[in-house]
mmCIF file of C-alpha atoms and ligand atoms in Angstrom:
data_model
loop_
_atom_site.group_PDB
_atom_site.id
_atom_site.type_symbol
_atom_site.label_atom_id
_atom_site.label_comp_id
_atom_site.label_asym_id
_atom_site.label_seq_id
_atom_site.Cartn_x
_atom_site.Cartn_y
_atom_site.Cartn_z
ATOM 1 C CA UNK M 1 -251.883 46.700 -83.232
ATOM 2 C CA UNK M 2 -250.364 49.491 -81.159
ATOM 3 C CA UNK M 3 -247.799 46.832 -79.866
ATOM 4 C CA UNK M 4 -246.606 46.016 -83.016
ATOM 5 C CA UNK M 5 -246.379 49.396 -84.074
ATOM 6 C CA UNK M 6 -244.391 50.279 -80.997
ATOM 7 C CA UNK M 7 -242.566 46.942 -81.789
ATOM 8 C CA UNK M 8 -241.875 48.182 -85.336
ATOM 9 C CA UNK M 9 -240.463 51.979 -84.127
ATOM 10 C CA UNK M 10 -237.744 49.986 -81.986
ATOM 11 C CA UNK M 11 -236.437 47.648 -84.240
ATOM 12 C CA UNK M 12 -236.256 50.538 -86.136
ATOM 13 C CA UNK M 13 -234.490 52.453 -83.922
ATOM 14 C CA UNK M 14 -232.038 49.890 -82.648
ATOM 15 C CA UNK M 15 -230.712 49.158 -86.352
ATOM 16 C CA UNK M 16 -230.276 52.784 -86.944
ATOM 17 C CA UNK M 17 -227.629 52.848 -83.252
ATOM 18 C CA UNK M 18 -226.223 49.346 -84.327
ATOM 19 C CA UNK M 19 -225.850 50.861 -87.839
ATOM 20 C CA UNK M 20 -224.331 54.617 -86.488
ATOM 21 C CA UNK M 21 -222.284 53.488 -83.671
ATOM 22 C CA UNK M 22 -221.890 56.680 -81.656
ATOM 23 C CA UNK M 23 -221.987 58.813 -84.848
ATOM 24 C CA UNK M 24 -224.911 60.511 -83.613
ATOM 25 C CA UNK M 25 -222.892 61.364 -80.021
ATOM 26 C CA UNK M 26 -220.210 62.972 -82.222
ATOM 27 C CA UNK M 27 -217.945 60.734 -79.646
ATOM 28 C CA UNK M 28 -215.596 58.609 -80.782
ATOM 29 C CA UNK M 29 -215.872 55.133 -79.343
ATOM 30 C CA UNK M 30 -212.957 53.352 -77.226
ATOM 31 C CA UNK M 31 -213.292 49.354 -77.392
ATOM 32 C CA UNK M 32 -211.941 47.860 -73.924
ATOM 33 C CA UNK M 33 -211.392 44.020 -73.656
ATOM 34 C CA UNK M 34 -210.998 42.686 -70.275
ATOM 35 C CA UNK M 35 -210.663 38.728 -69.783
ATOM 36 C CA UNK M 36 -212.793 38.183 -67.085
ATOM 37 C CA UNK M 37 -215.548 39.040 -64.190
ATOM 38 C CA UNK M 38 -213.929 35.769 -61.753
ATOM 39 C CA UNK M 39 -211.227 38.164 -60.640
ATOM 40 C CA UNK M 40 -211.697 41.071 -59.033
ATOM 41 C CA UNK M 41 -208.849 43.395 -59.905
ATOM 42 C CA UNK M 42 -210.328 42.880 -64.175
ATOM 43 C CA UNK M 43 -213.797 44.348 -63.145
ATOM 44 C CA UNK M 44 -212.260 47.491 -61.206
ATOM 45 C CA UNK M 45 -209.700 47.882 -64.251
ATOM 46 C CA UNK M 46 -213.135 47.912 -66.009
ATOM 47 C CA UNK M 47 -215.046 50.048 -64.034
ATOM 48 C CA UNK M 48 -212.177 52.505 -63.973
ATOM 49 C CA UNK M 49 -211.804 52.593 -67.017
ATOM 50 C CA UNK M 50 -214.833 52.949 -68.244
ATOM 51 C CA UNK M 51 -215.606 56.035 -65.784
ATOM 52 C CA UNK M 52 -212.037 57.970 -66.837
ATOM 53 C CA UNK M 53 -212.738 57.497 -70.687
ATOM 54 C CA UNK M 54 -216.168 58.402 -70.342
ATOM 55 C CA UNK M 55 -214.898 61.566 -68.370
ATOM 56 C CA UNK M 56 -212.611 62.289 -71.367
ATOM 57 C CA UNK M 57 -215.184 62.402 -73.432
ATOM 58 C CA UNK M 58 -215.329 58.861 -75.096
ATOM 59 C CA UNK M 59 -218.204 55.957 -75.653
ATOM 60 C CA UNK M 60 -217.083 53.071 -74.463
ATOM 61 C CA UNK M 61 -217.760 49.531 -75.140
ATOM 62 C CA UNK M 62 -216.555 46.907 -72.127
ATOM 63 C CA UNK M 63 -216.676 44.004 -72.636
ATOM 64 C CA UNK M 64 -215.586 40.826 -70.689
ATOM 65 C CA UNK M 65 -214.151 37.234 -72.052
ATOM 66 C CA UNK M 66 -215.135 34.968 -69.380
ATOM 67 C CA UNK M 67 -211.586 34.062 -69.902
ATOM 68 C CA UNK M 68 -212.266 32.429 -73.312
ATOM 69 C CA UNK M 69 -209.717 33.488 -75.972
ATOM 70 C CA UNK M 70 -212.072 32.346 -78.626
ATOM 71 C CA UNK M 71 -214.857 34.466 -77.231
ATOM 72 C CA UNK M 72 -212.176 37.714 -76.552
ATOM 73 C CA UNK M 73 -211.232 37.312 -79.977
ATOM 74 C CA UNK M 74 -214.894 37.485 -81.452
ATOM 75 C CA UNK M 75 -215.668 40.383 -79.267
ATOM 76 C CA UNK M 76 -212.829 42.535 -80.119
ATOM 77 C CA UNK M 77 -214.013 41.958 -84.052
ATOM 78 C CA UNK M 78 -217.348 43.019 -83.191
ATOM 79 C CA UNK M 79 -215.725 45.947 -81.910
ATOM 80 C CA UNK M 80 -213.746 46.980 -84.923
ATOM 81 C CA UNK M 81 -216.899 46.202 -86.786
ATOM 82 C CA UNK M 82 -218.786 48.343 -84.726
ATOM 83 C CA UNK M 83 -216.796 51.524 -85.676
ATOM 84 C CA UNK M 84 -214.071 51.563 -82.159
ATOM 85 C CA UNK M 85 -211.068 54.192 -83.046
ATOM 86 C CA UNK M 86 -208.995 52.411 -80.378
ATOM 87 C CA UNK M 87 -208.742 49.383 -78.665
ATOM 88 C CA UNK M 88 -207.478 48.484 -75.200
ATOM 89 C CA UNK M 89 -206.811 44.600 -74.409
ATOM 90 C CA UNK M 90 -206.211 42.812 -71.532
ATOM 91 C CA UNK M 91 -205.270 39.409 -73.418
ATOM 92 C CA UNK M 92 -206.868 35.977 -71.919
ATOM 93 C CA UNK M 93 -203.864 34.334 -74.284
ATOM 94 C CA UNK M 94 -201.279 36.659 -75.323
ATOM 95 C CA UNK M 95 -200.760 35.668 -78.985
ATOM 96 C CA UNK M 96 -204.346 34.242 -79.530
ATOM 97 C CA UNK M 97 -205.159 37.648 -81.474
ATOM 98 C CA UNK M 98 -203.436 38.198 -84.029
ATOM 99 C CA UNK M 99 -206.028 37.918 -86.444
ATOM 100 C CA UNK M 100 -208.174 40.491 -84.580
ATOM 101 C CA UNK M 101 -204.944 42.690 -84.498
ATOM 102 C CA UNK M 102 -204.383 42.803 -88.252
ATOM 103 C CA UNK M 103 -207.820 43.873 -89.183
ATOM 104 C CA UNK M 104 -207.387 46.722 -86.884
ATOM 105 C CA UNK M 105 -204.148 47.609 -88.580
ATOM 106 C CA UNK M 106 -206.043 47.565 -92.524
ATOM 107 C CA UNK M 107 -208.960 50.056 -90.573
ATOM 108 C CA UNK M 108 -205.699 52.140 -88.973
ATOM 109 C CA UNK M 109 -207.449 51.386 -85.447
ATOM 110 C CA UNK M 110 -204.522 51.784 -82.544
ATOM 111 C CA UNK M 111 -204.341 49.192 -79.711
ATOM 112 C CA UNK M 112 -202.910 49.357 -76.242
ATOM 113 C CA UNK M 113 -202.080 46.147 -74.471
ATOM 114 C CA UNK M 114 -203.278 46.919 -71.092
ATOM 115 C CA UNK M 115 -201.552 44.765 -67.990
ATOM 116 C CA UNK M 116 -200.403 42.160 -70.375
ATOM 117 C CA UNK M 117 -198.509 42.256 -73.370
ATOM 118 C CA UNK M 118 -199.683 41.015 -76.622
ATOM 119 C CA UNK M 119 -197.431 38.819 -78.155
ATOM 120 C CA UNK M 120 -196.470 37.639 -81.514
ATOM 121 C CA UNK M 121 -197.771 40.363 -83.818
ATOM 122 C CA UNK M 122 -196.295 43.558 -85.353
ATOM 123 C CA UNK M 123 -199.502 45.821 -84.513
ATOM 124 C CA UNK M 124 -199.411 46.545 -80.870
ATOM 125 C CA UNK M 125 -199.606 50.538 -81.088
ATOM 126 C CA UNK M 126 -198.685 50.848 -77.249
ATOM 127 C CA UNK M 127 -198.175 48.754 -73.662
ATOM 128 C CA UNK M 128 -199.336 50.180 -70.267
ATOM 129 C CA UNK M 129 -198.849 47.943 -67.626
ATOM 130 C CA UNK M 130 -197.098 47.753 -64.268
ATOM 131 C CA UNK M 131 -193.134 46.517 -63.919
ATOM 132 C CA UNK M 132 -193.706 42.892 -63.961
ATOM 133 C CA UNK M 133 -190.384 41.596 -62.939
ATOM 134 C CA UNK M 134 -190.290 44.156 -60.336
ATOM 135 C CA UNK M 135 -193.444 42.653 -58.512
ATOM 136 C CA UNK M 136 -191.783 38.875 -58.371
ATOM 137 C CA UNK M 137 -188.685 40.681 -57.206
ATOM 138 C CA UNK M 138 -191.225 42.402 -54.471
ATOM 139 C CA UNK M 139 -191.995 39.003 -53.398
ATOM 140 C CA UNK M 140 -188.609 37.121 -53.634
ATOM 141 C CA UNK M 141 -187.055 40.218 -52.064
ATOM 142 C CA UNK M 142 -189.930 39.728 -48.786
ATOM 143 C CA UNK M 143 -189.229 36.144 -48.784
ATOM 144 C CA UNK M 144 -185.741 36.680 -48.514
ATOM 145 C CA UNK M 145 -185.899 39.008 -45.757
ATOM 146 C CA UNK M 146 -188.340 37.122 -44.003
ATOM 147 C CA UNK M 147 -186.596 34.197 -43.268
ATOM 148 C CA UNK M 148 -183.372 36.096 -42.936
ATOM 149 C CA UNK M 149 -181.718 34.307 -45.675
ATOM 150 C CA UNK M 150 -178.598 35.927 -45.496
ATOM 151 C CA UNK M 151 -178.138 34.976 -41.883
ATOM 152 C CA UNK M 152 -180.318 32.337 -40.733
ATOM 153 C CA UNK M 153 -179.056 28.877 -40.370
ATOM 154 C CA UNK M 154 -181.835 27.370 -42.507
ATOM 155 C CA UNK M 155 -182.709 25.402 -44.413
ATOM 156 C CA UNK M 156 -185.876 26.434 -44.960
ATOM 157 C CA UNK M 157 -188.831 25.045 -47.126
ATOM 158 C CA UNK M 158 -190.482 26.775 -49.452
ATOM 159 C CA UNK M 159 -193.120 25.968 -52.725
ATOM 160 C CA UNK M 160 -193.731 28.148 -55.525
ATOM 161 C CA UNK M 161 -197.249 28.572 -57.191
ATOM 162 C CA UNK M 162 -197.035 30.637 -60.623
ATOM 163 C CA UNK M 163 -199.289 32.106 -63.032
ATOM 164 C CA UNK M 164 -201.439 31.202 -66.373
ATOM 165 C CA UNK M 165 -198.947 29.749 -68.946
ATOM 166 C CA UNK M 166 -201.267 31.363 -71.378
ATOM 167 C CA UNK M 167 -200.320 35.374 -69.924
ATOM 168 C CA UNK M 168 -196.908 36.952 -70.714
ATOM 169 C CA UNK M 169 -196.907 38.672 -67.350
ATOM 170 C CA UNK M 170 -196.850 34.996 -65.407
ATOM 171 C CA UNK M 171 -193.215 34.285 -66.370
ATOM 172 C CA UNK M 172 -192.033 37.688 -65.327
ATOM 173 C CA UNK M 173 -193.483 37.216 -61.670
ATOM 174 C CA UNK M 174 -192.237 34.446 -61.411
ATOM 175 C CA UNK M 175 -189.068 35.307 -62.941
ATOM 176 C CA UNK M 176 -188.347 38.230 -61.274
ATOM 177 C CA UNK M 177 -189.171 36.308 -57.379
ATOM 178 C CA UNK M 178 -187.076 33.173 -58.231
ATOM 179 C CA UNK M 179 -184.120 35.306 -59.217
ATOM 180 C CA UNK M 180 -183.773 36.600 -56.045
ATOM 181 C CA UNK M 181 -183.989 32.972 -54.818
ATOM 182 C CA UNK M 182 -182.109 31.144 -56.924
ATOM 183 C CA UNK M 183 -178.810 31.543 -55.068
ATOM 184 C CA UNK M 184 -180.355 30.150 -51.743
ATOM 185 C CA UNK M 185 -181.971 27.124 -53.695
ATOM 186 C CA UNK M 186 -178.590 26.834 -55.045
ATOM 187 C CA UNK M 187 -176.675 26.660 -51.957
ATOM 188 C CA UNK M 188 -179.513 24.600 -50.010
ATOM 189 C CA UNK M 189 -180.562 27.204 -47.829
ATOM 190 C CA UNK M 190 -183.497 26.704 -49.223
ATOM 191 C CA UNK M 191 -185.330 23.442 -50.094
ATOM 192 C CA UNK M 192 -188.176 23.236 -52.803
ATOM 193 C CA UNK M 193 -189.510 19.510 -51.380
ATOM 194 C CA UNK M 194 -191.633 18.799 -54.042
ATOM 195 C CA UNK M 195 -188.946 19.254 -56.299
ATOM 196 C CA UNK M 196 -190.940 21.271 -58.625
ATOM 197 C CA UNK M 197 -188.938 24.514 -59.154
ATOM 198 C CA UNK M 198 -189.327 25.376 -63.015
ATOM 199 C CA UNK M 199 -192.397 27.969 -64.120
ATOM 200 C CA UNK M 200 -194.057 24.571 -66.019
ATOM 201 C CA UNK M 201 -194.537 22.467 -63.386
ATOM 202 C CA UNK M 202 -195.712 25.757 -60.611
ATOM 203 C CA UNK M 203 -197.765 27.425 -63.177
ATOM 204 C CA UNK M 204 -201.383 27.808 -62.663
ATOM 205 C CA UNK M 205 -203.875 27.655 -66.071
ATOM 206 C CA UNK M 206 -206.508 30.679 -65.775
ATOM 207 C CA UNK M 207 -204.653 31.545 -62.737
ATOM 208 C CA UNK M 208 -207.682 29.189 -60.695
ATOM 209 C CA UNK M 209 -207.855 29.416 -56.781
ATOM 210 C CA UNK M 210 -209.130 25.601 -57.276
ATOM 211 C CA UNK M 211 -206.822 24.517 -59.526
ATOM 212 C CA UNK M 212 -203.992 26.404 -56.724
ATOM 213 C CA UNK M 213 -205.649 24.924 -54.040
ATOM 214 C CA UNK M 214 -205.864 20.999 -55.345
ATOM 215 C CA UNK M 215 -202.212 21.467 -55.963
ATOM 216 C CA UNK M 216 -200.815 22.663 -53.069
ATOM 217 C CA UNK M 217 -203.227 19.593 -50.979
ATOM 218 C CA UNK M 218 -201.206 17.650 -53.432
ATOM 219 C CA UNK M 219 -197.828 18.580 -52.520
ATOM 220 C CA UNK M 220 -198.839 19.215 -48.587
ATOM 221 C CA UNK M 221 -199.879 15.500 -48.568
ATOM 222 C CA UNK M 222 -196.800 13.832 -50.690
ATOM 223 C CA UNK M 223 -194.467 15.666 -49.040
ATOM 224 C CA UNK M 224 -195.078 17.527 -45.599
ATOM 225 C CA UNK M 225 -196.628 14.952 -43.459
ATOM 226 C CA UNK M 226 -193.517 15.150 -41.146
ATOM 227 C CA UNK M 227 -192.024 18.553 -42.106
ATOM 228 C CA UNK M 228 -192.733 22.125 -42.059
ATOM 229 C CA UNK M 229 -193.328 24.860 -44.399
ATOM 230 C CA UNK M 230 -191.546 28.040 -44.195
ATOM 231 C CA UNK M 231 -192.867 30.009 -47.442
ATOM 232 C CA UNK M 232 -195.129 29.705 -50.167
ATOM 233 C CA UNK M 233 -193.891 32.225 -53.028
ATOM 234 C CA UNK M 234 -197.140 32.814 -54.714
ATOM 235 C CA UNK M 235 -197.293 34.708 -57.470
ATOM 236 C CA UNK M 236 -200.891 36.701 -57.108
ATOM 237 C CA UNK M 237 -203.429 37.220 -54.726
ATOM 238 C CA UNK M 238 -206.114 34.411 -56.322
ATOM 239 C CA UNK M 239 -203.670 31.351 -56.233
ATOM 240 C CA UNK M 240 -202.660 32.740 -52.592
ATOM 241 C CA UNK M 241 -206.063 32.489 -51.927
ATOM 242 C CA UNK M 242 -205.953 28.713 -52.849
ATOM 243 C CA UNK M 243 -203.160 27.873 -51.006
ATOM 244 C CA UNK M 244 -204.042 29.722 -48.095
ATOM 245 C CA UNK M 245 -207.407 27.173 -48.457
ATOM 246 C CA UNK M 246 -205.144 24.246 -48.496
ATOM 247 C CA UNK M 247 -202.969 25.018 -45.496
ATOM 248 C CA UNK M 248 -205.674 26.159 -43.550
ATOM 249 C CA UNK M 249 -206.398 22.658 -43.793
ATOM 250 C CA UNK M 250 -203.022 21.331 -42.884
ATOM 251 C CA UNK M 251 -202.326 23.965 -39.702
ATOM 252 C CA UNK M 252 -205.701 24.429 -39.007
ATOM 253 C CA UNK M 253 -208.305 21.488 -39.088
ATOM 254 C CA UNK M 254 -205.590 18.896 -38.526
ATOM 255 C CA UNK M 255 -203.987 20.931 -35.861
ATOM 256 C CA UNK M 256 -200.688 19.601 -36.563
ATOM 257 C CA UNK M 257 -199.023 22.390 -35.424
ATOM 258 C CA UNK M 258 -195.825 24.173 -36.558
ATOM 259 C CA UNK M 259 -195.204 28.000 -37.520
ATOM 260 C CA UNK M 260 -197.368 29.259 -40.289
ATOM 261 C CA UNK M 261 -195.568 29.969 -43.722
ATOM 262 C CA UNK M 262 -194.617 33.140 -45.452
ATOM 263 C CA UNK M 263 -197.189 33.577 -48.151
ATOM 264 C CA UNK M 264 -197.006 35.936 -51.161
ATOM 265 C CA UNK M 265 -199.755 37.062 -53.355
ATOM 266 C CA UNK M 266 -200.504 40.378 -55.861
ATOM 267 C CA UNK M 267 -203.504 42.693 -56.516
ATOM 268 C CA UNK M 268 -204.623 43.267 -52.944
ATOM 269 C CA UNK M 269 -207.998 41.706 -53.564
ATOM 270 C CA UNK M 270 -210.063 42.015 -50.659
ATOM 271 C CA UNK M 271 -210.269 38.334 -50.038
ATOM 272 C CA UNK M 272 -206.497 38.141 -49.753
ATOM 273 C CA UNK M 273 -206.542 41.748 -47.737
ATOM 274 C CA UNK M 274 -208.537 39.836 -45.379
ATOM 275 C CA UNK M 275 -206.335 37.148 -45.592
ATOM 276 C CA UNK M 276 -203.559 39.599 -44.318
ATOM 277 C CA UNK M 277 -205.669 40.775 -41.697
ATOM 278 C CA UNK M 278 -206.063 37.292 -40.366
ATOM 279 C CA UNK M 279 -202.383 36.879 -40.469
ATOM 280 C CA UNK M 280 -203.213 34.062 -43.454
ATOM 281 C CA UNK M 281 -201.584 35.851 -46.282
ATOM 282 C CA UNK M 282 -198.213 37.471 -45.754
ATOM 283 C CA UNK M 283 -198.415 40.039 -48.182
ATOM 284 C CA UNK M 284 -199.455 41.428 -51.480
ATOM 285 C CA UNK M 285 -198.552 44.060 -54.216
ATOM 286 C CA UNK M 286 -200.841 46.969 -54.812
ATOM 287 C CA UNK M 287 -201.321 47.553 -58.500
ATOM 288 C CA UNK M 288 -203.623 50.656 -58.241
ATOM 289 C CA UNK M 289 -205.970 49.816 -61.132
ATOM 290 C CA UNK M 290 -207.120 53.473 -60.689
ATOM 291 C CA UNK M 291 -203.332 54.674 -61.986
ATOM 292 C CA UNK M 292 -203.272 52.216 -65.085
ATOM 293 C CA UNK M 293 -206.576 53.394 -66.238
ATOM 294 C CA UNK M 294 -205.547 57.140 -65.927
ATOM 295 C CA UNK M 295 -202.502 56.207 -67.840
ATOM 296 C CA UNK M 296 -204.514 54.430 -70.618
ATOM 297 C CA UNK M 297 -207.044 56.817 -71.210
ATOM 298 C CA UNK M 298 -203.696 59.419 -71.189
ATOM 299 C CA UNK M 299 -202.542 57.646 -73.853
ATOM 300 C CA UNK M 300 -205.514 57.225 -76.006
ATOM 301 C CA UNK M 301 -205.815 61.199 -76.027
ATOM 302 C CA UNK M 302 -202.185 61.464 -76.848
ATOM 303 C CA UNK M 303 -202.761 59.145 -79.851
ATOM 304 C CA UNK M 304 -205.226 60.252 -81.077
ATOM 305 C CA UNK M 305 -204.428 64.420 -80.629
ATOM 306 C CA UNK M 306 -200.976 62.984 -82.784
ATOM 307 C CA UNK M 307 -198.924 63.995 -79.859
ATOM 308 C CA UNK M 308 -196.324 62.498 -78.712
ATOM 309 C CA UNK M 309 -197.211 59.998 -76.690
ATOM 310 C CA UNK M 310 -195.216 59.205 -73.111
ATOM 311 C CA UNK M 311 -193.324 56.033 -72.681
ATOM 312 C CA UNK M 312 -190.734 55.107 -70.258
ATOM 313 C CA UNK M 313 -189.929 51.744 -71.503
ATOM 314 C CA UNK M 314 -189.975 49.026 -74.212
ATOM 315 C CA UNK M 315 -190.994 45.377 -74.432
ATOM 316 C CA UNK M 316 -190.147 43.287 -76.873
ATOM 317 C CA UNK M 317 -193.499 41.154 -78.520
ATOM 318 C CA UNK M 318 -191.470 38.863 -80.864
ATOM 319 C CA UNK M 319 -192.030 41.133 -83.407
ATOM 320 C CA UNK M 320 -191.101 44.310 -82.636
ATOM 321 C CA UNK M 321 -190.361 46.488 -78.946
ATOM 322 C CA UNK M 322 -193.636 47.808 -77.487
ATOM 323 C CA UNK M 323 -193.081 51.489 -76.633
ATOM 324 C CA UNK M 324 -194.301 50.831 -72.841
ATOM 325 C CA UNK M 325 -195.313 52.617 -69.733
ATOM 326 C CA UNK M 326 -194.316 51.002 -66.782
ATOM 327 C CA UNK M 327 -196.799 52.022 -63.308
ATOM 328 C CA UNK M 328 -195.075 51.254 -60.114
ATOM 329 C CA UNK M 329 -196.224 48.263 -57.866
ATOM 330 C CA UNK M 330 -196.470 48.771 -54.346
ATOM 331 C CA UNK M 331 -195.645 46.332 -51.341
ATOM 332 C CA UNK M 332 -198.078 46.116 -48.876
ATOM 333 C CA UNK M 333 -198.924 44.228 -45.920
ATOM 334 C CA UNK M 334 -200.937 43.855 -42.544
ATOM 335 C CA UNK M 335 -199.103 47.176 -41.645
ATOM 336 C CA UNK M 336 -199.674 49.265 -44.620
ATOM 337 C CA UNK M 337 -204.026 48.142 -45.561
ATOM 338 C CA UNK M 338 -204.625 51.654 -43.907
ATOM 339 C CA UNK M 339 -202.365 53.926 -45.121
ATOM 340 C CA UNK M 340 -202.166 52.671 -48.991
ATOM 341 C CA UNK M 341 -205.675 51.219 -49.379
ATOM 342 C CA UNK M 342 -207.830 53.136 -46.872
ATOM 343 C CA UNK M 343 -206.677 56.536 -47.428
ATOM 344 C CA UNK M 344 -206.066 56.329 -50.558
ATOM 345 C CA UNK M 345 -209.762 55.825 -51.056
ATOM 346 C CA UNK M 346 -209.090 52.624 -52.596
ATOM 347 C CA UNK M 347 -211.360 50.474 -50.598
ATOM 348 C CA UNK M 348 -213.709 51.411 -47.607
ATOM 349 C CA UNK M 349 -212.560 50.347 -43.917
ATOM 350 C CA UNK M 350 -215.881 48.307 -44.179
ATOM 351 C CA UNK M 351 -215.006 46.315 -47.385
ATOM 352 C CA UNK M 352 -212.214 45.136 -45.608
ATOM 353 C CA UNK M 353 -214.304 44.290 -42.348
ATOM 354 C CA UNK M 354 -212.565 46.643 -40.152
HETATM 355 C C1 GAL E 401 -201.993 39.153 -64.406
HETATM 356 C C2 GAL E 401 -202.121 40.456 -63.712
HETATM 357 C C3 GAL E 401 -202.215 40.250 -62.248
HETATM 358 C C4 GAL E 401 -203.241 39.205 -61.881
HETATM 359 C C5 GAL E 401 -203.318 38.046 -62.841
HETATM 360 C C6 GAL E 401 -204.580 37.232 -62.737
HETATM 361 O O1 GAL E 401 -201.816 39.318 -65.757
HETATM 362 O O2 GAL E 401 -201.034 41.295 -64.000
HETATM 363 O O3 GAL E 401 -202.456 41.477 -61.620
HETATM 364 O O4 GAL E 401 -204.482 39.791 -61.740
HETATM 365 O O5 GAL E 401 -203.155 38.420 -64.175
HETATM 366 O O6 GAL E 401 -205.661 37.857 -63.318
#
C-alpha cells in the first residue's frame, strides 16, 4: 500500500517537472545538441558547456545523437517542446534539420550552430566555430614545410584521408590543406599514387577510425608494396588514428622498412597526443573546446540581454550569411603537448602518460 502511494506521489511529481520545465528554477533552459559520445572532443564540448552555462545561470539539457540525424532531429524537437529559449547544435548532417529549425523560428527560439554550420535553412540565429579553412591550411602548410617542398628534389608520395561528406566543416579542411598542395601535385612534386585526390573519393562517412583504417590497408596494399610513403594529409585526429593503425602494420609488423610518413590529424585527442608522443602522428590542431564553449554561452547572454551580439565573420548557409565567430586553431606537435595542453590545464601530464 505504502509503495503505491509513494509510487503515486512520484508520478505525480515527475509530470508536474516534465509539465514546468525549469519554470519552477526561474532559469531559463539552454537545449545543447552534440552528435556523438564515439569522439572525444563532442563530450568535452559537452561537458564544457554544460559547466559554463550552468555557471551563467542556465538549465541545461545535453543531449547526444549517437551520430544519428534522425535521432538529433527528434531530440532537438523534444527540446523545443520542452520549453528551451535557445538552442545550440552541433549537426550530425548539416541540412538534415530544417524541419526542427522552423518550429523554433514559429516559437521565436534562437539557434547557434556550434563547430559546424547548419546548412540549407534561413533560421540559423548565429555560428561559433573555429576557422575551418585555416586548420587544412595548418596542415597543408606543415606538410609543405616538412618535406621541403619548395626545395627538395622530390617527388614525394603522399594520400589524403578527409572528413564526413555529411559535415560542412569536412570540405573546408580539406579544402583549405589541398590548396596549399595543389601546385606541387600539379607540377609532380608530389604524387597522390592511388590516384584518389578529389574530397569524394578521400572522404570518410561519420568520420570512422575503421572505416580510415580499412582504407588506407586498401591503398597501402594496391599501391605501396614497392614504394614509400612520405605524408598522409589527414584531416582530424580520429581518421589519423586509423591510418596510423594501418601503417603501423605496413612499417611495423611487416618490418619493411623505409622512413615513416608525415601524418596530420585535428582535435588533439589524447589517443592521437599519444600518437605524437610515439612519434606515430606528426601533428594535430588544438581546438580548445574550453574557448568555443565560453564563446557560446557569450553569445547566448548577448541574445538574449538584446545586445549586440559579437561576430567577426560571416558564412554563407545557402540561404542567407551566418553572422559567425571564428576561434583560432592552434598547431601543435611533439614539441608543444606541454606548453599548450599541459599548462594550459587542458589535460593532466598523466592523461597523456607522461
Ligand atoms: C568536425 C570538427 C572536428 C572533428 C570532426 C569529427 O566537424 O570540427 O573538430 O572533431 O568533426 O568529429
Amino acid at each position: 500500500m505504502l509503495k503505491k502511494i509513494l509510487g503515486t506521489i512520484l508520478c505525480a511529481t515527475m509530470a508536474f517537472v516534465a509539465f514546468t520545465g525549469c519554470a519552477g528554477s526561474g532559469k531559463k533552459k539552454v537545449g545543447v545538441s552534440m552528435p556523438t559520445k564515439d569522439l572525444q572532443r563532442w563530450n568535452q564540448d559537452g561537458d564544457y558547456m554544460k559547466q559554463k552555462f550552468e555557471a551563467a545561470g542556465f538549465e541545461v539539457d545535453l543531449q547526444y545523437a549517437g551520430n544519428k540525424a534522425d535521432t538529433q532531429l527528434s531530440q532537438v524537437e523534444n527540446m523545443i517542446n520542452s520549453g528551451c529559449k535557445v538552442l545550440v547544435i552541433a549537426a550530425i548532417e548539416s541540412s538534415s534539420l530544417g524541419t526542427a529549425l522552423d518550429k523554433a523560428a514559429a516559437k521565436k527560439i534562437p539557434v547557434i550552430a556550434y563547430d559546424r554550420l547548419l546548412m540549407d535553412n534561413e533560421n540559423v540565429s548565429y555560428y561559433a566555430t573555429f576557422d575551418n579553412y585555416k586548420v587544412g591550411q595548418i596542415q597543408g602548410n606543415f606538410v609543405k614545410e616538412k618535406l621541403d617542398l619548395d626545395n627538395a628534389a622530390g617527388p614525394f608520395n603522399i594520400e589524403f584521408t578527409a572528413g564526413d561528406p555529411g559535415d560542412n566543416n569536412a570540405g573546408f579542411f580539406f579544402n583549405g590543406a589541398y590548396d596549399v598542395l595543389k601546385p606541387y601535385i600539379d607540377s609532380g612534386k608530389l604524387v597522390v599514387v592511388s590516384g584518389q585526390k578529389d574530397f569524394a573519393s578521400v572522404a570518410t562517412p561519420e568520420w570512422s577510425t575503421a572505416t580510415a583504417q580499412s582504407r588506407a590497408e586498401n591503398i597501402i596494399g594496391s599501391n605501396y608494396a614497392d614504394k614509400n610513403i612520405d605524408a598522409w594529409l589527414c584531416s582530424n585526429d580520429s581518421t589519423a588514428q586509423g591510418v596510423v593503425n594501418a601503417l603501423d602494420a605496413r612499417y611495423n609488423s611487416e618490418g619493411r622498412g623505409g622512413q615513416w610518413p608525415v601524418v596530420t590529424g585535428q582535435d588533439c585527442d589524447i589517443v592521437s597526443v599519444k600518437n605524437m608522443i610515439a612519434g606515430k602522428q606528426t601533428m594535430s590542431v588544438f581546438k580548445d573546446t574550453r574557448t568555443l564553449a565560453e564563446r557560446t554561452v557569450t553569445m547566448v547572454n548577448q541574445i538574449l540581454n538584446n545586445q549586440t551580439v559579437e561576430t567577426n565573420n560571416t558564412y554563407n548557409n545557402n540561404k542567407k550569411e551566418v553572422p559567425s565567430y571564428l576561434c583560432d586553431p592552434v598547431f601543435a606537435d611533439k614539441d608543444s603537448i606541454q606548453k599548450i595542453l599541459i599548462d594550459s590545464g587542458y589535460y593532466k601530464a598523466s592523461d597523456l602518460g607522461m
